[in-house]
PDB file of C-alpha atoms in Angstrom:
ATOM      1  CA  MET A   1      -6.087 -20.968  15.066  1.00  0.00           C
ATOM      2  CA  LYS A   2      -4.864 -21.151  11.465  1.00  0.00           C
ATOM      3  CA  ARG A   3      -3.081 -17.789  11.804  1.00  0.00           C
ATOM      4  CA  LEU A   4      -1.438 -18.927  15.019  1.00  0.00           C
ATOM      5  CA  VAL A   5      -0.160 -22.098  13.388  1.00  0.00           C
ATOM      6  CA  TRP A   6       1.318 -20.122  10.493  1.00  0.00           C
ATOM      7  CA  SER A   7       2.953 -17.673  12.878  1.00  0.00           C
ATOM      8  CA  LEU A   8       4.590 -20.545  14.762  1.00  0.00           C
ATOM      9  CA  ILE A   9       5.724 -22.098  11.511  1.00  0.00           C
ATOM     10  CA  ALA A  10       7.289 -18.816  10.383  1.00  0.00           C
ATOM     11  CA  LEU A  11       8.945 -18.401  13.763  1.00  0.00           C
ATOM     12  CA  SER A  12      10.310 -21.931  13.894  1.00  0.00           C
ATOM     13  CA  ILE A  13      11.882 -21.875  10.447  1.00  0.00           C
ATOM     14  CA  VAL A  14      13.716 -18.609  11.066  1.00  0.00           C
ATOM     15  CA  ILE A  15      14.739 -19.638  14.582  1.00  0.00           C
ATOM     16  CA  CYS A  16      16.057 -22.950  13.285  1.00  0.00           C
ATOM     17  CA  LEU A  17      18.115 -21.374  10.542  1.00  0.00           C
ATOM     18  CA  PHE A  18      19.466 -18.454  12.558  1.00  0.00           C
ATOM     19  CA  GLY A  19      20.041 -20.490  15.705  1.00  0.00           C
ATOM     20  CA  PHE A  20      18.456 -18.162  18.236  1.00  0.00           C
ATOM     21  CA  ALA A  21      15.130 -16.865  19.483  1.00  0.00           C
ATOM     22  CA  PRO A  22      13.850 -14.330  22.006  1.00  0.00           C
ATOM     23  CA  LYS A  23      14.491 -15.738  25.472  1.00  0.00           C
ATOM     24  CA  HIS A  24      10.852 -15.628  26.466  1.00  0.00           C
ATOM     25  CA  SER A  25       9.675 -17.581  23.395  1.00  0.00           C
ATOM     26  CA  LYS A  26       8.259 -21.017  24.204  1.00  0.00           C
ATOM     27  CA  ALA A  27       7.394 -21.900  20.615  1.00  0.00           C
ATOM     28  CA  LYS A  28       8.522 -25.399  19.681  1.00  0.00           C
ATOM     29  CA  PRO A  29       9.757 -26.157  16.180  1.00  0.00           C
ATOM     30  CA  SER A  30       6.849 -26.995  13.925  1.00  0.00           C
ATOM     31  CA  LYS A  31       6.630 -28.550  10.507  1.00  0.00           C
ATOM     32  CA  PRO A  32       8.656 -26.177   8.285  1.00  0.00           C
ATOM     33  CA  ILE A  33       7.008 -24.403   5.401  1.00  0.00           C
ATOM     34  CA  ARG A  34       8.098 -25.480   1.962  1.00  0.00           C
ATOM     35  CA  PRO A  35      11.138 -23.714   0.495  1.00  0.00           C
ATOM     36  CA  SER A  36      10.782 -20.472  -1.388  1.00  0.00           C
ATOM     37  CA  THR A  37       9.503 -20.977  -4.899  1.00  0.00           C
ATOM     38  CA  GLY A  38      11.795 -18.322  -6.330  1.00  0.00           C
ATOM     39  CA  ILE A  39      13.187 -14.822  -6.209  1.00  0.00           C
ATOM     40  CA  SER A  40      11.619 -11.702  -7.724  1.00  0.00           C
ATOM     41  CA  VAL A  41      13.249  -8.278  -8.018  1.00  0.00           C
ATOM     42  CA  TRP A  42      11.541  -4.872  -7.852  1.00  0.00           C
ATOM     43  CA  ILE A  43      12.046  -2.072 -10.386  1.00  0.00           C
ATOM     44  CA  TYR A  44      10.966   1.406  -9.306  1.00  0.00           C
ATOM     45  CA  ILE A  45      12.414   3.783 -11.914  1.00  0.00           C
ATOM     46  CA  LEU A  46      12.295   1.845 -15.167  1.00  0.00           C
ATOM     47  CA  GLU A  47      14.722   4.041 -17.104  1.00  0.00           C
ATOM     48  CA  LYS A  48      17.450   3.335 -14.544  1.00  0.00           C
ATOM     49  CA  ALA A  49      17.152  -0.433 -14.917  1.00  0.00           C
ATOM     50  CA  GLU A  50      19.219  -1.597 -17.910  1.00  0.00           C
ATOM     51  CA  GLY A  51      18.572   1.793 -19.482  1.00  0.00           C
ATOM     52  CA  GLY A  52      14.863   1.035 -19.561  1.00  0.00           C
ATOM     53  CA  ASP A  53      15.360  -1.534 -22.314  1.00  0.00           C
ATOM     54  CA  PRO A  54      12.673  -4.252 -21.981  1.00  0.00           C
ATOM     55  CA  SER A  55      14.733  -6.851 -23.838  1.00  0.00           C
ATOM     56  CA  ARG A  56      17.773  -6.311 -21.635  1.00  0.00           C
ATOM     57  CA  ILE A  57      15.662  -6.363 -18.481  1.00  0.00           C
ATOM     58  CA  VAL A  58      13.967  -9.656 -19.303  1.00  0.00           C
ATOM     59  CA  LYS A  59      17.208 -11.191 -20.581  1.00  0.00           C
ATOM     60  CA  LYS A  60      18.900 -10.320 -17.277  1.00  0.00           C
ATOM     61  CA  ALA A  61      15.956 -11.741 -15.338  1.00  0.00           C
ATOM     62  CA  LYS A  62      16.219 -14.970 -17.304  1.00  0.00           C
ATOM     63  CA  THR A  63      20.016 -15.162 -16.950  1.00  0.00           C
ATOM     64  CA  ASN A  64      19.625 -14.838 -13.188  1.00  0.00           C
ATOM     65  CA  SER A  65      16.722 -17.325 -13.120  1.00  0.00           C
ATOM     66  CA  LEU A  66      14.296 -14.871 -11.528  1.00  0.00           C
ATOM     67  CA  SER A  67      10.763 -16.124 -11.011  1.00  0.00           C
ATOM     68  CA  GLY A  68       9.308 -12.640 -11.329  1.00  0.00           C
ATOM     69  CA  ILE A  69       9.844  -8.958 -12.058  1.00  0.00           C
ATOM     70  CA  ILE A  70       7.893  -6.454  -9.942  1.00  0.00           C
ATOM     71  CA  VAL A  71       7.569  -3.162 -11.837  1.00  0.00           C
ATOM     72  CA  CYS A  72       6.190   0.198 -10.707  1.00  0.00           C
ATOM     73  CA  THR A  73       3.575   0.835 -13.378  1.00  0.00           C
ATOM     74  CA  ASP A  74       1.478   3.395 -11.508  1.00  0.00           C
ATOM     75  CA  ARG A  75       1.967   6.087  -8.874  1.00  0.00           C
ATOM     76  CA  PHE A  76      -0.701   7.933  -6.900  1.00  0.00           C
ATOM     77  CA  GLY A  77      -3.455   7.129  -9.390  1.00  0.00           C
ATOM     78  CA  ARG A  78      -1.442   8.000 -12.508  1.00  0.00           C
ATOM     79  CA  THR A  79       0.649   5.953 -14.890  1.00  0.00           C
ATOM     80  CA  PHE A  80       4.346   5.897 -14.030  1.00  0.00           C
ATOM     81  CA  GLY A  81       7.083   5.277 -16.547  1.00  0.00           C
ATOM     82  CA  SER A  82       6.769   4.347 -20.199  1.00  0.00           C
ATOM     83  CA  GLN A  83       3.644   2.221 -20.506  1.00  0.00           C
ATOM     84  CA  THR A  84       4.775   1.065 -23.934  1.00  0.00           C
ATOM     85  CA  LYS A  85       7.987  -0.339 -22.445  1.00  0.00           C
ATOM     86  CA  ILE A  86       6.115  -1.802 -19.492  1.00  0.00           C
ATOM     87  CA  ASP A  87       3.705  -3.575 -21.834  1.00  0.00           C
ATOM     88  CA  ARG A  88       6.696  -4.923 -23.736  1.00  0.00           C
ATOM     89  CA  ILE A  89       8.255  -6.240 -20.510  1.00  0.00           C
ATOM     90  CA  GLN A  90       4.996  -7.984 -19.675  1.00  0.00           C
ATOM     91  CA  LYS A  91       4.865  -9.613 -23.093  1.00  0.00           C
ATOM     92  CA  LEU A  92       8.497 -10.760 -22.940  1.00  0.00           C
ATOM     93  CA  CYS A  93       8.014 -12.089 -19.416  1.00  0.00           C
ATOM     94  CA  GLY A  94       5.121 -14.200 -20.656  1.00  0.00           C
ATOM     95  CA  LYS A  95       7.260 -15.666 -23.422  1.00  0.00           C
ATOM     96  CA  ASN A  96      10.067 -16.521 -21.005  1.00  0.00           C
ATOM     97  CA  GLY A  97       8.087 -18.024 -18.151  1.00  0.00           C
ATOM     98  CA  ILE A  98       8.670 -15.074 -15.803  1.00  0.00           C
ATOM     99  CA  GLU A  99       5.866 -13.631 -13.678  1.00  0.00           C
ATOM    100  CA  PHE A 100       5.208  -9.978 -14.468  1.00  0.00           C
ATOM    101  CA  ILE A 101       3.921  -8.216 -11.341  1.00  0.00           C
ATOM    102  CA  PRO A 102       2.863  -4.562 -11.590  1.00  0.00           C
ATOM    103  CA  TYR A 103       2.759  -2.382  -8.496  1.00  0.00           C
ATOM    104  CA  GLN A 104       1.551   1.076  -7.524  1.00  0.00           C
ATOM    105  CA  ARG A 105       2.901   3.508  -4.944  1.00  0.00           C
ATOM    106  CA  CYS A 106      -0.266   4.821  -3.290  1.00  0.00           C
ATOM    107  CA  SER A 107      -1.117   7.797  -1.076  1.00  0.00           C
ATOM    108  CA  GLY A 108      -4.891   7.477  -0.698  1.00  0.00           C
ATOM    109  CA  ALA A 109      -5.425  11.042  -1.908  1.00  0.00           C
ATOM    110  CA  ASN A 110      -7.372   9.789  -4.936  1.00  0.00           C
ATOM    111  CA  PRO A 111      -8.712   6.321  -4.056  1.00  0.00           C
ATOM    112  CA  ASP A 112     -10.819   5.832  -7.177  1.00  0.00           C
ATOM    113  CA  ALA A 113      -7.966   6.710  -9.537  1.00  0.00           C
ATOM    114  CA  GLU A 114      -5.611   4.359  -7.692  1.00  0.00           C
ATOM    115  CA  ALA A 115      -8.171   1.580  -7.943  1.00  0.00           C
ATOM    116  CA  ASN A 116      -8.702   2.203 -11.643  1.00  0.00           C
ATOM    117  CA  ARG A 117      -4.978   1.979 -12.346  1.00  0.00           C
ATOM    118  CA  ALA A 118      -4.876  -1.446 -10.710  1.00  0.00           C
ATOM    119  CA  ILE A 119      -7.919  -2.668 -12.619  1.00  0.00           C
ATOM    120  CA  ASN A 120      -6.360  -1.467 -15.869  1.00  0.00           C
ATOM    121  CA  ARG A 121      -3.290  -3.613 -15.254  1.00  0.00           C
ATOM    122  CA  LEU A 122      -5.369  -6.656 -14.336  1.00  0.00           C
ATOM    123  CA  LYS A 123      -7.330  -6.163 -17.546  1.00  0.00           C
ATOM    124  CA  LYS A 124      -4.043  -6.162 -19.449  1.00  0.00           C
ATOM    125  CA  GLY A 125      -3.289  -9.653 -18.220  1.00  0.00           C
ATOM    126  CA  ALA A 126      -1.458  -9.304 -14.904  1.00  0.00           C
ATOM    127  CA  ASN A 127      -2.291 -12.104 -12.473  1.00  0.00           C
ATOM    128  CA  VAL A 128      -0.971 -10.268  -9.408  1.00  0.00           C
ATOM    129  CA  TYR A 129      -1.153  -6.589  -8.473  1.00  0.00           C
ATOM    130  CA  VAL A 130       0.694  -4.998  -5.550  1.00  0.00           C
ATOM    131  CA  PHE A 131      -0.294  -1.875  -3.621  1.00  0.00           C
ATOM    132  CA  ASP A 132       2.632  -0.135  -1.919  1.00  0.00           C
ATOM    133  CA  ILE A 133       0.841   1.509   1.026  1.00  0.00           C
ATOM    134  CA  GLU A 134       2.787   3.230   3.767  1.00  0.00           C
ATOM    135  CA  GLY A 135       2.713   6.277   6.038  1.00  0.00           C
ATOM    136  CA  GLU A 136       0.013   8.158   4.158  1.00  0.00           C
ATOM    137  CA  TYR A 137      -2.555   5.717   5.564  1.00  0.00           C
ATOM    138  CA  LYS A 138      -1.688   6.387   9.206  1.00  0.00           C
ATOM    139  CA  VAL A 139      -3.861   9.524   9.190  1.00  0.00           C
ATOM    140  CA  LYS A 140      -7.491   9.715  10.314  1.00  0.00           C
ATOM    141  CA  GLU A 141      -8.828   9.349   6.763  1.00  0.00           C
ATOM    142  CA  GLY A 142      -6.448   6.491   5.946  1.00  0.00           C
ATOM    143  CA  PRO A 143      -8.688   3.526   6.743  1.00  0.00           C
ATOM    144  CA  GLU A 144     -11.628   4.910   4.759  1.00  0.00           C
ATOM    145  CA  ARG A 145      -9.422   5.655   1.766  1.00  0.00           C
ATOM    146  CA  LEU A 146      -7.869   2.201   1.858  1.00  0.00           C
ATOM    147  CA  ILE A 147     -11.266   0.521   2.068  1.00  0.00           C
ATOM    148  CA  ARG A 148     -12.375   2.536  -0.968  1.00  0.00           C
ATOM    149  CA  THR A 149      -9.368   1.631  -3.132  1.00  0.00           C
ATOM    150  CA  LEU A 150      -9.061  -2.025  -2.199  1.00  0.00           C
ATOM    151  CA  GLY A 151     -12.817  -2.519  -2.114  1.00  0.00           C
ATOM    152  CA  ILE A 152     -13.234  -1.333  -5.704  1.00  0.00           C
ATOM    153  CA  VAL A 153     -10.419  -3.542  -6.976  1.00  0.00           C
ATOM    154  CA  ARG A 154     -11.540  -6.579  -5.001  1.00  0.00           C
ATOM    155  CA  ALA A 155     -15.137  -6.236  -6.229  1.00  0.00           C
ATOM    156  CA  TRP A 156     -13.946  -6.024  -9.831  1.00  0.00           C
ATOM    157  CA  ARG A 157     -11.566  -8.956  -9.359  1.00  0.00           C
ATOM    158  CA  ASP A 158     -14.217 -11.162  -7.762  1.00  0.00           C
ATOM    159  CA  LYS A 159     -16.575 -10.496 -10.664  1.00  0.00           C
ATOM    160  CA  HIS A 160     -14.241 -10.501 -13.650  1.00  0.00           C
ATOM    161  CA  LYS A 161     -10.969 -12.244 -12.775  1.00  0.00           C
ATOM    162  CA  LYS A 162     -11.270 -14.529  -9.768  1.00  0.00           C
ATOM    163  CA  GLY A 163      -7.868 -16.118 -10.261  1.00  0.00           C
ATOM    164  CA  ALA A 164      -5.980 -12.850  -9.844  1.00  0.00           C
ATOM    165  CA  LYS A 165      -4.326 -11.933  -6.543  1.00  0.00           C
ATOM    166  CA  ILE A 166      -4.161  -8.603  -4.742  1.00  0.00           C
ATOM    167  CA  TYR A 167      -1.129  -8.035  -2.523  1.00  0.00           C
ATOM    168  CA  TYR A 168       0.052  -5.128  -0.441  1.00  0.00           C
ATOM    169  CA  SER A 169       3.523  -4.124   0.701  1.00  0.00           C
ATOM    170  CA  SER A 170       4.158  -1.989   3.758  1.00  0.00           C
ATOM    171  CA  PHE A 171       6.203  -1.567   6.925  1.00  0.00           C
ATOM    172  CA  GLY A 172       8.260  -4.543   8.031  1.00  0.00           C
ATOM    173  CA  LEU A 173       7.364  -4.367  11.729  1.00  0.00           C
ATOM    174  CA  ARG A 174       3.667  -3.985  12.479  1.00  0.00           C
ATOM    175  CA  SER A 175       4.109  -3.518  16.199  1.00  0.00           C
ATOM    176  CA  ARG A 176       5.928  -0.243  15.518  1.00  0.00           C
ATOM    177  CA  HIS A 177       3.139   1.119  13.317  1.00  0.00           C
ATOM    178  CA  ALA A 178       0.022   0.465  15.348  1.00  0.00           C
ATOM    179  CA  ASN A 179      -1.919   3.308  13.707  1.00  0.00           C
ATOM    180  CA  PHE A 180      -1.633   1.750  10.248  1.00  0.00           C
ATOM    181  CA  PRO A 181      -4.886   0.013   9.112  1.00  0.00           C
ATOM    182  CA  TRP A 182      -3.432  -3.503   9.070  1.00  0.00           C
ATOM    183  CA  GLU A 183      -6.746  -5.295   9.554  1.00  0.00           C
ATOM    184  CA  ILE A 184      -8.255  -3.607   6.512  1.00  0.00           C
ATOM    185  CA  ALA A 185      -5.291  -4.433   4.295  1.00  0.00           C
ATOM    186  CA  ASP A 186      -5.299  -8.051   5.462  1.00  0.00           C
ATOM    187  CA  SER A 187      -9.036  -8.514   4.972  1.00  0.00           C
ATOM    188  CA  LEU A 188      -9.144  -7.050   1.447  1.00  0.00           C
ATOM    189  CA  CYS A 189      -5.868  -8.434   0.086  1.00  0.00           C
ATOM    190  CA  ASP A 190      -4.769 -11.991  -0.626  1.00  0.00           C
ATOM    191  CA  GLY A 191      -1.227 -11.575   0.612  1.00  0.00           C
ATOM    192  CA  ASN A 192       1.300  -9.220   2.148  1.00  0.00           C
ATOM    193  CA  MET A 193       4.893  -8.294   1.385  1.00  0.00           C
ATOM    194  CA  PRO A 194       6.542  -6.864   4.526  1.00  0.00           C
ATOM    195  CA  GLN A 195       9.553  -4.651   3.915  1.00  0.00           C
ATOM    196  CA  TRP A 196      12.297  -6.258   5.994  1.00  0.00           C
ATOM    197  CA  TYR A 197      14.860  -3.555   5.282  1.00  0.00           C
ATOM    198  CA  MET A 198      17.623  -4.554   7.666  1.00  0.00           C
ATOM    199  CA  ALA A 199      20.230  -2.192   6.219  1.00  0.00           C
ATOM    200  CA  SER A 200      17.896   0.741   6.800  1.00  0.00           C
ATOM    201  CA  TRP A 201      17.185  -0.486  10.330  1.00  0.00           C
ATOM    202  CA  HIS A 202      20.907  -0.623  10.991  1.00  0.00           C
ATOM    203  CA  LYS A 203      21.245   2.964   9.777  1.00  0.00           C
ATOM    204  CA  SER A 204      18.224   4.387  11.606  1.00  0.00           C
ATOM    205  CA  GLN A 205      18.068   2.186  14.717  1.00  0.00           C
ATOM    206  CA  GLY A 206      21.644   0.979  15.034  1.00  0.00           C
ATOM    207  CA  TRP A 207      20.476  -2.648  15.007  1.00  0.00           C
ATOM    208  CA  SER A 208      22.821  -5.482  14.150  1.00  0.00           C
ATOM    209  CA  LYS A 209      21.653  -8.252  11.821  1.00  0.00           C
ATOM    210  CA  ASP A 210      20.839 -10.454  14.813  1.00  0.00           C
ATOM    211  CA  GLU A 211      18.841  -7.673  16.458  1.00  0.00           C
ATOM    212  CA  SER A 212      16.874  -7.096  13.249  1.00  0.00           C
ATOM    213  CA  ILE A 213      15.948 -10.771  13.051  1.00  0.00           C
ATOM    214  CA  LYS A 214      15.026 -10.720  16.719  1.00  0.00           C
ATOM    215  CA  GLN A 215      12.679  -7.796  16.050  1.00  0.00           C
ATOM    216  CA  ILE A 216      11.069  -9.689  13.168  1.00  0.00           C
ATOM    217  CA  LEU A 217      10.542 -12.712  15.402  1.00  0.00           C
ATOM    218  CA  LEU A 218       9.003 -10.594  18.149  1.00  0.00           C
ATOM    219  CA  ASP A 219       6.750  -8.883  15.649  1.00  0.00           C
ATOM    220  CA  LEU A 220       5.553 -12.200  14.216  1.00  0.00           C
ATOM    221  CA  ALA A 221       4.882 -13.505  17.708  1.00  0.00           C
ATOM    222  CA  GLN A 222       2.991 -10.412  18.879  1.00  0.00           C
ATOM    223  CA  SER A 223       0.907  -9.749  15.765  1.00  0.00           C
ATOM    224  CA  ASN A 224      -2.118 -11.785  14.785  1.00  0.00           C
ATOM    225  CA  TYR A 225      -2.067 -11.682  10.993  1.00  0.00           C
ATOM    226  CA  LYS A 226      -1.510 -13.720   7.872  1.00  0.00           C
ATOM    227  CA  PRO A 227       2.035 -15.026   7.409  1.00  0.00           C
ATOM    228  CA  PRO A 228       4.192 -13.018   5.010  1.00  0.00           C
ATOM    229  CA  THR A 229       3.463 -13.985   1.432  1.00  0.00           C
ATOM    230  CA  MET A 230       6.636 -12.708  -0.188  1.00  0.00           C
ATOM    231  CA  PRO A 231       8.930 -10.757   2.177  1.00  0.00           C
ATOM    232  CA  VAL A 232      10.876  -7.864   0.664  1.00  0.00           C
ATOM    233  CA  LEU A 233      14.615  -7.821   1.331  1.00  0.00           C
ATOM    234  CA  GLN A 234      16.913  -4.881   0.681  1.00  0.00           C
ATOM    235  CA  ALA A 235      19.820  -4.709  -1.758  1.00  0.00           C
ATOM    236  CA  TYR A 236      21.400  -1.277  -2.219  1.00  0.00           C
ATOM    237  CA  GLY A 237      24.900  -0.985  -3.642  1.00  0.00           C
ATOM    238  CA  ARG A 238      27.601   1.138  -2.099  1.00  0.00           C
ATOM    239  CA  GLY A 239      27.249   4.808  -2.995  1.00  0.00           C
ATOM    240  CA  LYS A 240      23.613   4.373  -4.032  1.00  0.00           C
ATOM    241  CA  ALA A 241      20.596   6.061  -2.471  1.00  0.00           C
ATOM    242  CA  GLY A 242      19.528   4.687   0.885  1.00  0.00           C
ATOM    243  CA  ALA A 243      21.389   2.381   3.236  1.00  0.00           C
ATOM    244  CA  TYR A 244      24.184   0.203   1.872  1.00  0.00           C
ATOM    245  CA  SER A 245      23.283  -3.492   1.893  1.00  0.00           C
ATOM    246  CA  SER A 246      26.225  -5.665   0.955  1.00  0.00           C
ATOM    247  CA  PRO A 247      26.015  -8.851  -1.101  1.00  0.00           C
ATOM    248  CA  GLN A 248      27.065 -10.690   2.067  1.00  0.00           C
ATOM    249  CA  ASP A 249      24.093  -9.168   3.918  1.00  0.00           C
ATOM    250  CA  LEU A 250      21.776 -10.355   1.174  1.00  0.00           C
ATOM    251  CA  GLU A 251      23.269 -13.849   1.233  1.00  0.00           C
ATOM    252  CA  GLU A 252      22.778 -14.197   4.988  1.00  0.00           C
ATOM    253  CA  GLU A 253      19.163 -13.055   4.723  1.00  0.00           C
ATOM    254  CA  LEU A 254      18.397 -15.394   1.830  1.00  0.00           C
ATOM    255  CA  LYS A 255      19.813 -18.291   3.837  1.00  0.00           C
ATOM    256  CA  ALA A 256      17.554 -17.469   6.750  1.00  0.00           C
ATOM    257  CA  ILE A 257      14.235 -16.417   5.283  1.00  0.00           C
ATOM    258  CA  ARG A 258      11.778 -18.641   3.453  1.00  0.00           C
ATOM    259  CA  SER A 259       8.215 -18.040   2.328  1.00  0.00           C
ATOM    260  CA  PRO A 260       5.639 -20.149   0.445  1.00  0.00           C
ATOM    261  CA  GLU A 261       5.507 -17.835  -2.568  1.00  0.00           C
ATOM    262  CA  GLY A 262       9.145 -16.805  -2.628  1.00  0.00           C
ATOM    263  CA  ILE A 263      11.300 -13.834  -1.708  1.00  0.00           C
ATOM    264  CA  SER A 264      11.444 -10.422  -3.361  1.00  0.00           C
ATOM    265  CA  ILE A 265      14.330  -7.949  -3.404  1.00  0.00           C
ATOM    266  CA  PHE A 266      14.216  -4.139  -3.631  1.00  0.00           C
ATOM    267  CA  ARG A 267      15.608  -2.823  -5.872  1.00  0.00           C
ATOM    268  CA  TRP A 268      17.022  -3.601  -9.306  1.00  0.00           C
ATOM    269  CA  GLU A 269      18.452  -0.157 -10.179  1.00  0.00           C
ATOM    270  CA  LEU A 270      20.469   0.055  -6.952  1.00  0.00           C
ATOM    271  CA  MET A 271      21.985  -3.414  -6.992  1.00  0.00           C
ATOM    272  CA  ASP A 272      25.619  -4.151  -7.787  1.00  0.00           C
ATOM    273  CA  GLU A 273      26.888  -7.162  -9.702  1.00  0.00           C
ATOM    274  CA  GLY A 274      27.784  -8.712  -6.356  1.00  0.00           C
ATOM    275  CA  HIS A 275      24.110  -8.817  -5.434  1.00  0.00           C
ATOM    276  CA  TRP A 276      23.227 -10.528  -8.714  1.00  0.00           C
ATOM    277  CA  LYS A 277      25.946 -13.096  -8.109  1.00  0.00           C
ATOM    278  CA  ILE A 278      24.376 -13.952  -4.747  1.00  0.00           C
ATOM    279  CA  ILE A 279      20.933 -14.185  -6.326  1.00  0.00           C
ATOM    280  CA  ARG A 280      22.237 -16.712  -8.849  1.00  0.00           C
ATOM    281  CA  LYS A 281      23.545 -18.882  -6.029  1.00  0.00           C
ATOM    282  CA  PHE A 282      20.011 -19.229  -4.714  1.00  0.00           C
ATOM    283  CA  THR A 283      17.917 -19.268  -7.896  1.00  0.00           C
ATOM    284  CA  LYS A 284      19.887 -22.240  -9.197  1.00  0.00           C
ATOM    285  CA  LYS A 285      18.692 -24.212  -6.176  1.00  0.00           C
ATOM    286  CA  VAL A 286      14.941 -23.572  -6.415  1.00  0.00           C
TER     287      VAL A 286
END
């Protein structure tokens, strides 16, 4: 029942703000969830974000009033990027009231190593750790590998650092990835960060912005799972890798989407100044 209520709440807030809903939906507006508590931005390749300079990165985060920085610290069970610089970013974030959130791109090929990388970051003081888990877990061995990785980290967390949170980020539309082990990820993690990459959907599916939102609404209505903890929006500048997502696109999405723990945006190195200008419009309000 609790999951159903949250699904209706998520549906009603987006429907209300966008002004439409799937024709067959009978959901009535419910008590809206509280506004987003802030905006966090993802960094994948550290050296391409402000030249990899920790001071510049944190200064920019503070100037734009970000609530958090989500940094790829590990990849496939190995460290990724300069750990010295990453440690420095974490320290500077702490001094400036910014949440430092490490994340790992996982494949499941070495579950124990991936788990150990997460535990290492939690030991270093992180209060949240994110597993980026995608297509590699849609294979036969995927569920077992995911149980192994998340189980190890959860057991350590429950024994040594109960206040820490374990999140996962994956596909934005569950109904289109039925062979992904969603139930396992939900049961072993504290929150989820769906990748609502509307620019990529426009490029691959030909969907308009309205159609993308409609697909999100349908997915929320059809799937029985925890409400999104911190949805991931897309911001890629023109001429950058991936699908172009204009500042205007980002503004429309930020107006429409709310979540109890905030919104996150992927990714720092591909954003133009126009995207940062839009972010400032919203961070000054929260």
